[in-house]
PDB file of N, CA and C in Angstrom:
ATOM      1  N   MET A   1     -90.075 -78.919  28.942  1.00 59.00           N
ATOM      2  CA  MET A   1     -90.289 -78.442  30.219  1.00 59.00           C
ATOM      3  C   MET A   1     -88.973 -78.411  30.943  1.00 59.00           C
ATOM      4  N   PRO A   2     -88.181 -77.694  31.372  1.00 63.00           N
ATOM      5  CA  PRO A   2     -87.244 -77.800  32.394  1.00 63.00           C
ATOM      6  C   PRO A   2     -87.302 -78.475  33.263  1.00 63.00           C
ATOM      7  N   PHE A   3     -86.446 -79.182  33.965  1.00 62.00           N
ATOM      8  CA  PHE A   3     -86.630 -79.858  35.278  1.00 62.00           C
ATOM      9  C   PHE A   3     -87.108 -78.928  36.253  1.00 62.00           C
ATOM     10  N   PRO A   4     -86.503 -77.718  36.531  1.00 62.00           N
ATOM     11  CA  PRO A   4     -87.199 -76.655  37.927  1.00 62.00           C
ATOM     12  C   PRO A   4     -88.610 -76.159  37.427  1.00 62.00           C
ATOM     13  N   ASP A   5     -89.146 -76.212  36.122  1.00 64.00           N
ATOM     14  CA  ASP A   5     -90.353 -75.919  36.057  1.00 64.00           C
ATOM     15  C   ASP A   5     -91.518 -77.093  36.147  1.00 64.00           C
ATOM     16  N   ARG A   6     -90.838 -77.955  35.652  1.00 60.00           N
ATOM     17  CA  ARG A   6     -91.677 -79.310  36.071  1.00 60.00           C
ATOM     18  C   ARG A   6     -91.691 -79.527  37.409  1.00 60.00           C
ATOM     19  N   PHE A   7     -90.948 -79.414  38.314  1.00 58.00           N
ATOM     20  CA  PHE A   7     -90.597 -79.188  39.799  1.00 58.00           C
ATOM     21  C   PHE A   7     -91.390 -78.611  40.181  1.00 58.00           C
ATOM     22  N   LEU A   8     -91.638 -77.473  39.908  1.00 55.00           N
ATOM     23  CA  LEU A   8     -92.639 -76.021  40.628  1.00 55.00           C
ATOM     24  C   LEU A   8     -94.137 -76.653  40.329  1.00 55.00           C
ATOM     25  N   TYR A   9     -94.356 -77.333  39.091  1.00 57.00           N
ATOM     26  CA  TYR A   9     -95.488 -77.756  38.541  1.00 57.00           C
ATOM     27  C   TYR A   9     -96.439 -78.522  39.257  1.00 57.00           C
ATOM     28  N   LEU A  10     -95.164 -79.631  39.920  1.00 53.00           N
ATOM     29  CA  LEU A  10     -95.740 -80.803  40.811  1.00 53.00           C
ATOM     30  C   LEU A  10     -95.927 -80.334  42.043  1.00 53.00           C
ATOM     31  N   ALA A  11     -95.045 -79.248  42.803  1.00 56.00           N
ATOM     32  CA  ALA A  11     -95.389 -78.544  43.634  1.00 56.00           C
ATOM     33  C   ALA A  11     -96.812 -78.212  43.852  1.00 56.00           C
ATOM     34  N   TYR A  12     -97.076 -77.317  42.907  1.00 62.00           N
ATOM     35  CA  TYR A  12     -98.681 -77.103  42.775  1.00 62.00           C
ATOM     36  C   TYR A  12     -99.518 -77.766  42.612  1.00 62.00           C
ATOM     37  N   ASP A  13     -99.481 -78.763  41.872  1.00 61.00           N
ATOM     38  CA  ASP A  13    -100.429 -79.763  41.603  1.00 61.00           C
ATOM     39  C   ASP A  13    -100.171 -80.869  41.502  1.00 61.00           C
ATOM     40  N   PRO A  14     -99.903 -81.960  42.360  1.00 61.00           N
ATOM     41  CA  PRO A  14     -99.489 -83.502  41.782  1.00 61.00           C
ATOM     42  C   PRO A  14    -100.326 -84.319  41.389  1.00 61.00           C
ATOM     43  N   GLY A  15    -101.384 -83.674  41.032  1.00 67.00           N
ATOM     44  CA  GLY A  15    -102.141 -84.346  40.105  1.00 67.00           C
ATOM     45  C   GLY A  15    -103.153 -85.880  41.204  1.00 67.00           C
ATOM     46  N   ILE A  16    -103.218 -85.826  42.547  1.00 71.00           N
ATOM     47  CA  ILE A  16    -103.592 -86.889  43.011  1.00 71.00           C
ATOM     48  C   ILE A  16    -104.986 -86.497  43.559  1.00 71.00           C
ATOM     49  N   THR A  17    -105.913 -87.600  43.540  1.00 73.00           N
ATOM     50  CA  THR A  17    -107.271 -87.337  43.910  1.00 73.00           C
ATOM     51  C   THR A  17    -107.844 -88.478  44.754  1.00 73.00           C
ATOM     52  N   PRO A  18    -108.585 -88.597  45.627  1.00 74.00           N
ATOM     53  CA  PRO A  18    -109.299 -89.740  46.038  1.00 74.00           C
ATOM     54  C   PRO A  18    -109.747 -90.723  45.361  1.00 74.00           C
ATOM     55  N   LYS A  19    -109.711 -92.057  45.423  1.00 76.00           N
ATOM     56  CA  LYS A  19    -110.207 -92.860  44.518  1.00 76.00           C
ATOM     57  C   LYS A  19    -110.376 -93.938  45.181  1.00 76.00           C
ATOM     58  N   GLY A  20    -111.811 -94.308  45.002  1.00 75.00           N
ATOM     59  CA  GLY A  20    -112.469 -95.395  45.645  1.00 75.00           C
ATOM     60  C   GLY A  20    -112.126 -96.519  44.983  1.00 75.00           C
ATOM     61  N   GLY A  21    -111.952 -97.852  45.863  1.00 74.00           N
ATOM     62  CA  GLY A  21    -111.422 -99.306  45.415  1.00 74.00           C
ATOM     63  C   GLY A  21    -110.237 -99.418  45.203  1.00 74.00           C
ATOM     64  N   GLY A  22    -109.071 -98.154  45.788  1.00 75.00           N
ATOM     65  CA  GLY A  22    -107.625 -98.439  44.892  1.00 75.00           C
ATOM     66  C   GLY A  22    -106.986 -99.393  45.946  1.00 75.00           C
ATOM     67  N   LEU A  23    -107.489 -99.811  47.069  1.00 78.00           N
ATOM     68  CA  LEU A  23    -106.868-100.492  48.060  1.00 78.00           C
ATOM     69  C   LEU A  23    -107.644-101.585  48.487  1.00 78.00           C
ATOM     70  N   PRO A  24    -106.929-102.863  48.592  1.00 86.00           N
ATOM     71  CA  PRO A  24    -107.858-103.752  48.977  1.00 86.00           C
ATOM     72  C   PRO A  24    -108.325-103.728  50.128  1.00 86.00           C
ATOM     73  N   GLY A  25    -109.490-104.239  50.733  1.00 85.00           N
ATOM     74  CA  GLY A  25    -110.014-104.163  52.129  1.00 85.00           C
ATOM     75  C   GLY A  25    -110.790-102.897  52.568  1.00 85.00           C
ATOM     76  N   LEU A  26    -111.113-102.488  51.419  1.00 86.00           N
ATOM     77  CA  LEU A  26    -111.563-100.724  51.853  1.00 86.00           C
ATOM     78  C   LEU A  26    -113.117-101.178  52.166  1.00 86.00           C
ATOM     79  N   SER A  27    -113.764-102.244  51.604  1.00 86.00           N
ATOM     80  CA  SER A  27    -115.070-102.379  52.091  1.00 86.00           C
ATOM     81  C   SER A  27    -114.950-102.761  53.506  1.00 86.00           C
ATOM     82  N   VAL A  28    -114.122-103.484  53.748  1.00 90.00           N
ATOM     83  CA  VAL A  28    -114.132-103.969  55.194  1.00 90.00           C
ATOM     84  C   VAL A  28    -114.135-102.711  56.134  1.00 90.00           C
ATOM     85  N   LEU A  29    -112.840-102.017  55.612  1.00 89.00           N
ATOM     86  CA  LEU A  29    -112.628-101.005  56.536  1.00 89.00           C
ATOM     87  C   LEU A  29    -114.132-100.082  56.608  1.00 89.00           C
ATOM     88  N   LYS A  30    -114.557 -99.814  55.533  1.00 89.00           N
ATOM     89  CA  LYS A  30    -116.014 -99.314  55.546  1.00 89.00           C
ATOM     90  C   LYS A  30    -116.937 -99.768  56.508  1.00 89.00           C
ATOM     91  N   ASN A  31    -117.036-101.102  56.500  1.00 93.00           N
ATOM     92  CA  ASN A  31    -117.971-101.867  57.645  1.00 93.00           C
ATOM     93  C   ASN A  31    -117.690-101.816  59.129  1.00 93.00           C
ATOM     94  N   VAL A  32    -115.871-101.204  59.259  1.00 94.00           N
ATOM     95  CA  VAL A  32    -115.872-101.529  60.552  1.00 94.00           C
ATOM     96  C   VAL A  32    -116.329 -99.998  61.320  1.00 94.00           C
ATOM     97  N   VAL A  33    -115.635 -98.842  59.973  1.00 93.00           N
ATOM     98  CA  VAL A  33    -116.194 -97.444  60.461  1.00 93.00           C
ATOM     99  C   VAL A  33    -117.535 -97.494  61.056  1.00 93.00           C
ATOM    100  N   SER A  34    -118.525 -97.652  60.224  1.00 93.00           N
ATOM    101  CA  SER A  34    -119.764 -98.041  60.307  1.00 93.00           C
ATOM    102  C   SER A  34    -119.981 -98.679  61.371  1.00 93.00           C
ATOM    103  N   SER A  35    -119.518 -99.708  61.732  1.00 95.00           N
ATOM    104  CA  SER A  35    -120.102-100.679  62.885  1.00 95.00           C
ATOM    105  C   SER A  35    -119.632 -99.781  64.302  1.00 95.00           C
ATOM    106  N   ILE A  36    -118.854 -98.779  64.010  1.00 95.00           N
ATOM    107  CA  ILE A  36    -118.419 -98.260  65.326  1.00 95.00           C
ATOM    108  C   ILE A  36    -119.613 -96.825  65.461  1.00 95.00           C
ATOM    109  N   ASN A  37    -119.362 -95.964  64.563  1.00 94.00           N
ATOM    110  CA  ASN A  37    -120.755 -95.305  64.266  1.00 94.00           C
ATOM    111  C   ASN A  37    -121.950 -95.716  65.019  1.00 94.00           C
ATOM    112  N   MET A  38    -122.107 -96.635  64.589  1.00 95.00           N
ATOM    113  CA  MET A  38    -123.381 -97.464  65.238  1.00 95.00           C
ATOM    114  C   MET A  38    -123.597 -97.572  66.790  1.00 95.00           C
ATOM    115  N   PHE A  39    -122.204 -98.314  67.110  1.00 96.00           N
ATOM    116  CA  PHE A  39    -121.863 -98.661  68.753  1.00 96.00           C
ATOM    117  C   PHE A  39    -121.769 -97.082  69.477  1.00 96.00           C
ATOM    118  N   GLY A  40    -121.344 -96.206  68.754  1.00 95.00           N
ATOM    119  CA  GLY A  40    -121.079 -94.759  69.173  1.00 95.00           C
ATOM    120  C   GLY A  40    -122.753 -94.060  69.444  1.00 95.00           C
ATOM    121  N   LEU A  41    -123.783 -94.407  68.598  1.00 95.00           N
ATOM    122  CA  LEU A  41    -125.007 -94.063  68.695  1.00 95.00           C
ATOM    123  C   LEU A  41    -125.606 -94.862  69.988  1.00 95.00           C
ATOM    124  N   ILE A  42    -125.527 -96.011  69.829  1.00 96.00           N
ATOM    125  CA  ILE A  42    -126.243 -96.865  70.995  1.00 96.00           C
ATOM    126  C   ILE A  42    -125.872 -96.442  71.901  1.00 96.00           C
ATOM    127  N   ALA A  43    -124.402 -96.005  72.221  1.00 97.00           N
ATOM    128  CA  ALA A  43    -124.189 -95.974  73.549  1.00 97.00           C
ATOM    129  C   ALA A  43    -124.471 -94.257  74.157  1.00 97.00           C
ATOM    130  N   VAL A  44    -125.011 -93.537  72.910  1.00 97.00           N
ATOM    131  CA  VAL A  44    -125.342 -92.014  73.055  1.00 97.00           C
ATOM    132  C   VAL A  44    -126.681 -92.241  73.590  1.00 97.00           C
ATOM    133  N   VAL A  45    -127.572 -93.263  72.940  1.00 97.00           N
ATOM    134  CA  VAL A  45    -129.036 -93.546  73.672  1.00 97.00           C
ATOM    135  C   VAL A  45    -128.829 -93.813  74.853  1.00 97.00           C
ATOM    136  N   GLY A  46    -127.808 -95.093  75.389  1.00 97.00           N
ATOM    137  CA  GLY A  46    -127.822 -95.303  76.997  1.00 97.00           C
ATOM    138  C   GLY A  46    -127.415 -93.792  77.664  1.00 97.00           C
ATOM    139  N   ALA A  47    -126.698 -93.095  76.972  1.00 97.00           N
ATOM    140  CA  ALA A  47    -126.301 -92.052  78.071  1.00 97.00           C
ATOM    141  C   ALA A  47    -127.208 -90.913  78.172  1.00 97.00           C
ATOM    142  N   LEU A  48    -128.018 -90.960  76.890  1.00 97.00           N
ATOM    143  CA  LEU A  48    -128.955 -89.811  77.240  1.00 97.00           C
ATOM    144  C   LEU A  48    -129.948 -90.462  78.242  1.00 97.00           C
ATOM    145  N   ALA A  49    -130.502 -91.895  78.204  1.00 97.00           N
ATOM    146  CA  ALA A  49    -131.363 -92.149  79.201  1.00 97.00           C
ATOM    147  C   ALA A  49    -131.106 -92.017  80.622  1.00 97.00           C
ATOM    148  N   VAL A  50    -129.729 -92.235  80.937  1.00 98.00           N
ATOM    149  CA  VAL A  50    -128.926 -92.233  82.111  1.00 98.00           C
ATOM    150  C   VAL A  50    -129.372 -90.509  82.995  1.00 98.00           C
ATOM    151  N   SER A  51    -128.575 -89.684  81.560  1.00 97.00           N
ATOM    152  CA  SER A  51    -128.707 -88.266  81.806  1.00 97.00           C
ATOM    153  C   SER A  51    -130.134 -87.847  82.491  1.00 97.00           C
ATOM    154  N   LEU A  52    -131.064 -88.238  81.458  1.00 97.00           N
ATOM    155  CA  LEU A  52    -132.214 -87.814  81.799  1.00 97.00           C
ATOM    156  C   LEU A  52    -133.089 -88.276  83.091  1.00 97.00           C
ATOM    157  N   GLY A  53    -132.870 -89.654  83.267  1.00 97.00           N
ATOM    158  CA  GLY A  53    -132.915 -90.031  84.904  1.00 97.00           C
ATOM    159  C   GLY A  53    -132.221 -89.347  85.857  1.00 97.00           C
ATOM    160  N   VAL A  54    -131.385 -89.035  85.369  1.00 97.00           N
ATOM    161  CA  VAL A  54    -130.348 -88.094  86.892  1.00 97.00           C
ATOM    162  C   VAL A  54    -131.013 -86.840  87.046  1.00 97.00           C
ATOM    163  N   TRP A  55    -131.444 -86.181  85.799  1.00 96.00           N
ATOM    164  CA  TRP A  55    -132.038 -85.032  85.909  1.00 96.00           C
ATOM    165  C   TRP A  55    -133.433 -84.832  86.473  1.00 96.00           C
ATOM    166  N   ALA A  56    -134.336 -85.896  86.289  1.00 97.00           N
ATOM    167  CA  ALA A  56    -135.459 -86.174  86.833  1.00 97.00           C
ATOM    168  C   ALA A  56    -135.396 -86.490  88.057  1.00 97.00           C
ATOM    169  N   TRP A  57    -134.379 -87.117  88.704  1.00 97.00           N
ATOM    170  CA  TRP A  57    -134.306 -87.680  90.097  1.00 97.00           C
ATOM    171  C   TRP A  57    -133.875 -86.446  90.958  1.00 97.00           C
ATOM    172  N   GLY A  58    -132.681 -85.968  90.471  1.00 96.00           N
ATOM    173  CA  GLY A  58    -132.346 -84.537  90.950  1.00 96.00           C
ATOM    174  C   GLY A  58    -133.537 -83.270  91.268  1.00 96.00           C
ATOM    175  N   HIS A  59    -134.177 -83.412  90.083  1.00 95.00           N
ATOM    176  CA  HIS A  59    -135.220 -82.392  90.398  1.00 95.00           C
ATOM    177  C   HIS A  59    -136.138 -82.457  91.309  1.00 95.00           C
ATOM    178  N   HIS A  60    -136.636 -83.945  91.482  1.00 95.00           N
ATOM    179  CA  HIS A  60    -137.786 -84.365  92.310  1.00 95.00           C
ATOM    180  C   HIS A  60    -137.266 -84.216  93.720  1.00 95.00           C
ATOM    181  N   THR A  61    -135.847 -84.788  94.026  1.00 95.00           N
ATOM    182  CA  THR A  61    -135.640 -85.029  95.411  1.00 95.00           C
ATOM    183  C   THR A  61    -134.724 -83.896  95.736  1.00 95.00           C
ATOM    184  N   GLY A  62    -134.522 -82.799  94.835  1.00 93.00           N
ATOM    185  CA  GLY A  62    -133.896 -81.500  95.388  1.00 93.00           C
ATOM    186  C   GLY A  62    -132.247 -81.443  95.355  1.00 93.00           C
ATOM    187  N   GLY A  63    -131.913 -82.356  94.810  1.00 94.00           N
ATOM    188  CA  GLY A  63    -130.823 -82.556  94.147  1.00 94.00           C
ATOM    189  C   GLY A  63    -130.257 -81.625  93.275  1.00 94.00           C
ATOM    190  N   HIS A  64    -129.741 -80.463  93.546  1.00 95.00           N
ATOM    191  CA  HIS A  64    -129.688 -79.423  92.805  1.00 95.00           C
ATOM    192  C   HIS A  64    -128.434 -79.667  91.612  1.00 95.00           C
ATOM    193  N   GLN A  65    -126.927 -80.076  92.512  1.00 96.00           N
ATOM    194  CA  GLN A  65    -125.993 -80.728  91.611  1.00 96.00           C
ATOM    195  C   GLN A  65    -126.483 -81.755  90.935  1.00 96.00           C
ATOM    196  N   ALA A  66    -127.133 -82.835  91.286  1.00 96.00           N
ATOM    197  CA  ALA A  66    -127.525 -83.926  90.284  1.00 96.00           C
ATOM    198  C   ALA A  66    -128.031 -83.357  89.304  1.00 96.00           C
ATOM    199  N   GLU A  67    -129.201 -82.281  89.162  1.00 96.00           N
ATOM    200  CA  GLU A  67    -130.131 -81.875  88.257  1.00 96.00           C
ATOM    201  C   GLU A  67    -129.125 -81.250  87.140  1.00 96.00           C
ATOM    202  N   ALA A  68    -128.227 -80.500  87.630  1.00 97.00           N
ATOM    203  CA  ALA A  68    -127.398 -79.674  86.749  1.00 97.00           C
ATOM    204  C   ALA A  68    -126.469 -80.802  85.820  1.00 97.00           C
ATOM    205  N   ASN A  69    -126.544 -81.964  86.828  1.00 97.00           N
ATOM    206  CA  ASN A  69    -125.171 -82.896  86.015  1.00 97.00           C
ATOM    207  C   ASN A  69    -126.191 -83.757  85.015  1.00 97.00           C
ATOM    208  N   GLY A  70    -127.408 -84.098  85.408  1.00 97.00           N
ATOM    209  CA  GLY A  70    -128.498 -84.470  84.565  1.00 97.00           C
ATOM    210  C   GLY A  70    -128.567 -84.027  82.764  1.00 97.00           C
ATOM    211  N   LYS A  71    -128.709 -82.582  83.179  1.00 97.00           N
ATOM    212  CA  LYS A  71    -128.864 -81.379  82.050  1.00 97.00           C
ATOM    213  C   LYS A  71    -127.730 -81.659  81.252  1.00 97.00           C
ATOM    214  N   LYS A  72    -126.471 -81.484  81.951  1.00 98.00           N
ATOM    215  CA  LYS A  72    -125.327 -81.136  81.458  1.00 98.00           C
ATOM    216  C   LYS A  72    -125.163 -82.464  80.363  1.00 98.00           C
ATOM    217  N   GLY A  73    -125.337 -83.741  80.994  1.00 97.00           N
ATOM    218  CA  GLY A  73    -125.028 -85.128  80.315  1.00 97.00           C
ATOM    219  C   GLY A  73    -126.042 -85.096  78.938  1.00 97.00           C
ATOM    220  N   ALA A  74    -127.317 -84.556  79.246  1.00 97.00           N
ATOM    221  CA  ALA A  74    -128.415 -84.582  78.047  1.00 97.00           C
ATOM    222  C   ALA A  74    -127.723 -83.747  77.318  1.00 97.00           C
ATOM    223  N   LEU A  75    -127.353 -82.517  77.332  1.00 98.00           N
ATOM    224  CA  LEU A  75    -126.933 -81.529  76.435  1.00 98.00           C
ATOM    225  C   LEU A  75    -125.810 -82.802  75.752  1.00 98.00           C
ATOM    226  N   VAL A  76    -124.526 -82.873  76.176  1.00 97.00           N
ATOM    227  CA  VAL A  76    -123.545 -83.700  76.200  1.00 97.00           C
ATOM    228  C   VAL A  76    -123.679 -84.627  75.197  1.00 97.00           C
ATOM    229  N   ALA A  77    -124.771 -85.830  75.319  1.00 97.00           N
ATOM    230  CA  ALA A  77    -125.239 -86.725  74.835  1.00 97.00           C
ATOM    231  C   ALA A  77    -125.844 -86.434  73.354  1.00 97.00           C
ATOM    232  N   ALA A  78    -126.996 -85.363  73.466  1.00 97.00           N
ATOM    233  CA  ALA A  78    -127.474 -84.656  72.144  1.00 97.00           C
ATOM    234  C   ALA A  78    -126.229 -84.192  71.118  1.00 97.00           C
ATOM    235  N   GLY A  79    -125.193 -83.172  72.184  1.00 97.00           N
ATOM    236  CA  GLY A  79    -124.189 -83.067  70.859  1.00 97.00           C
ATOM    237  C   GLY A  79    -123.487 -84.060  70.607  1.00 97.00           C
ATOM    238  N   ALA A  80    -123.373 -85.145  71.004  1.00 97.00           N
ATOM    239  CA  ALA A  80    -122.471 -86.266  70.545  1.00 97.00           C
ATOM    240  C   ALA A  80    -123.254 -87.077  69.096  1.00 97.00           C
ATOM    241  N   ALA A  81    -125.199 -87.261  69.620  1.00 96.00           N
ATOM    242  CA  ALA A  81    -125.487 -87.785  68.618  1.00 96.00           C
ATOM    243  C   ALA A  81    -125.661 -86.695  67.498  1.00 96.00           C
ATOM    244  N   LEU A  82    -125.356 -85.489  67.362  1.00 96.00           N
ATOM    245  CA  LEU A  82    -125.850 -84.725  66.520  1.00 96.00           C
ATOM    246  C   LEU A  82    -123.890 -84.817  65.669  1.00 96.00           C
ATOM    247  N   GLY A  83    -123.166 -84.958  66.516  1.00 95.00           N
ATOM    248  CA  GLY A  83    -121.896 -85.250  65.770  1.00 95.00           C
ATOM    249  C   GLY A  83    -121.415 -86.532  64.803  1.00 95.00           C
ATOM    250  N   LEU A  84    -122.058 -87.695  65.783  1.00 94.00           N
ATOM    251  CA  LEU A  84    -122.049 -88.893  65.016  1.00 94.00           C
ATOM    252  C   LEU A  84    -122.754 -88.948  63.538  1.00 94.00           C
ATOM    253  N   GLY A  85    -124.140 -88.593  63.859  1.00 93.00           N
ATOM    254  CA  GLY A  85    -125.093 -88.407  62.518  1.00 93.00           C
ATOM    255  C   GLY A  85    -124.755 -87.687  61.662  1.00 93.00           C
ATOM    256  N   ALA A  86    -124.110 -86.724  61.942  1.00 94.00           N
ATOM    257  CA  ALA A  86    -123.554 -85.694  60.620  1.00 94.00           C
ATOM    258  C   ALA A  86    -121.962 -85.395  60.283  1.00 94.00           C
ATOM    259  N   ALA A  87    -121.280 -86.788  60.890  1.00 92.00           N
ATOM    260  CA  ALA A  87    -119.844 -87.021  60.603  1.00 92.00           C
ATOM    261  C   ALA A  87    -119.598 -87.080  59.281  1.00 92.00           C
ATOM    262  N   ASN A  88    -120.440 -87.936  58.333  1.00 91.00           N
ATOM    263  CA  ASN A  88    -120.202 -88.096  56.898  1.00 91.00           C
ATOM    264  C   ASN A  88    -120.410 -86.949  56.461  1.00 91.00           C
ATOM    265  N   GLY A  89    -121.558 -86.263  56.502  1.00 92.00           N
ATOM    266  CA  GLY A  89    -121.382 -84.920  55.884  1.00 92.00           C
ATOM    267  C   GLY A  89    -120.644 -83.789  56.027  1.00 92.00           C
ATOM    268  N   ILE A  90    -120.665 -83.776  57.171  1.00 93.00           N
ATOM    269  CA  ILE A  90    -118.921 -82.641  57.821  1.00 93.00           C
ATOM    270  C   ILE A  90    -117.637 -83.220  56.954  1.00 93.00           C
ATOM    271  N   VAL A  91    -117.362 -84.428  56.683  1.00 91.00           N
ATOM    272  CA  VAL A  91    -115.904 -84.642  56.037  1.00 91.00           C
ATOM    273  C   VAL A  91    -116.549 -84.601  54.709  1.00 91.00           C
ATOM    274  N   THR A  92    -117.116 -84.982  54.036  1.00 90.00           N
ATOM    275  CA  THR A  92    -117.639 -84.515  52.679  1.00 90.00           C
ATOM    276  C   THR A  92    -117.961 -83.035  52.477  1.00 90.00           C
ATOM    277  N   PHE A  93    -118.071 -82.312  53.342  1.00 92.00           N
ATOM    278  CA  PHE A  93    -118.311 -80.883  52.835  1.00 92.00           C
ATOM    279  C   PHE A  93    -116.799 -80.376  53.159  1.00 92.00           C
ATOM    280  N   PHE A  94    -116.073 -80.796  53.672  1.00 92.00           N
ATOM    281  CA  PHE A  94    -114.666 -80.036  54.146  1.00 92.00           C
ATOM    282  C   PHE A  94    -113.635 -80.713  53.126  1.00 92.00           C
ATOM    283  N   SER A  95    -114.145 -82.039  52.637  1.00 88.00           N
ATOM    284  CA  SER A  95    -113.667 -82.388  51.731  1.00 88.00           C
ATOM    285  C   SER A  95    -113.489 -81.659  50.233  1.00 88.00           C
ATOM    286  N   ALA A  96    -114.767 -81.641  50.164  1.00 86.00           N
ATOM    287  CA  ALA A  96    -115.343 -80.803  48.755  1.00 86.00           C
ATOM    288  C   ALA A  96    -114.496 -79.362  49.030  1.00 86.00           C
ATOM    289  N   LEU A  97    -114.667 -78.611  50.010  1.00 89.00           N
ATOM    290  CA  LEU A  97    -114.377 -77.714  50.557  1.00 89.00           C
ATOM    291  C   LEU A  97    -112.793 -77.372  49.972  1.00 89.00           C
ATOM    292  N   GLY A  98    -111.923 -78.511  50.597  1.00 85.00           N
ATOM    293  CA  GLY A  98    -110.616 -78.403  50.177  1.00 85.00           C
ATOM    294  C   GLY A  98    -110.054 -78.705  48.787  1.00 85.00           C
ATOM    295  N   SER A  99    -110.751 -79.438  48.098  1.00 79.00           N
ATOM    296  CA  SER A  99    -110.594 -79.591  46.923  1.00 79.00           C
ATOM    297  C   SER A  99    -110.527 -78.277  46.160  1.00 79.00           C
ATOM    298  N   GLN A 100    -111.181 -77.604  46.679  1.00 81.00           N
ATOM    299  CA  GLN A 100    -111.302 -76.119  45.570  1.00 81.00           C
ATOM    300  C   GLN A 100    -110.287 -75.306  45.936  1.00 81.00           C
ATOM    301  N   VAL A 101    -109.438 -75.286  46.772  1.00 77.00           N
ATOM    302  CA  VAL A 101    -108.329 -74.837  47.113  1.00 77.00           C
ATOM    303  C   VAL A 101    -107.162 -75.068  46.090  1.00 77.00           C
ATOM    304  N   HIS A 102    -106.775 -73.769  45.538  1.00 68.00           N
ATOM    305  CA  HIS A 102    -105.302 -74.063  44.313  1.00 68.00           C
ATOM    306  C   HIS A 102    -104.291 -72.928  44.595  1.00 68.00           C
TER     307      HIS A 102
END
């Protein structure tokens, strides 16, 4: 195969795929990321508890601004929990989708 044709072939298909265990320290990195995810989930539980408390306090005292902020905080905390819980699935989905592009 002539050089220009080989170059064009490599431009379209370099033959690189993700490989687990290829680098040292991969298990340590997985543990660090898992710990960060768990820390985020624990923080979201705290944020949700505080937001729900602010929502209830604002409702019972007539503080409409506090009530609105509590609602927003509860929705943001719920969204963050959804994102943290679904992070692995989202990355896996888009990685599989990206591997189908030719």
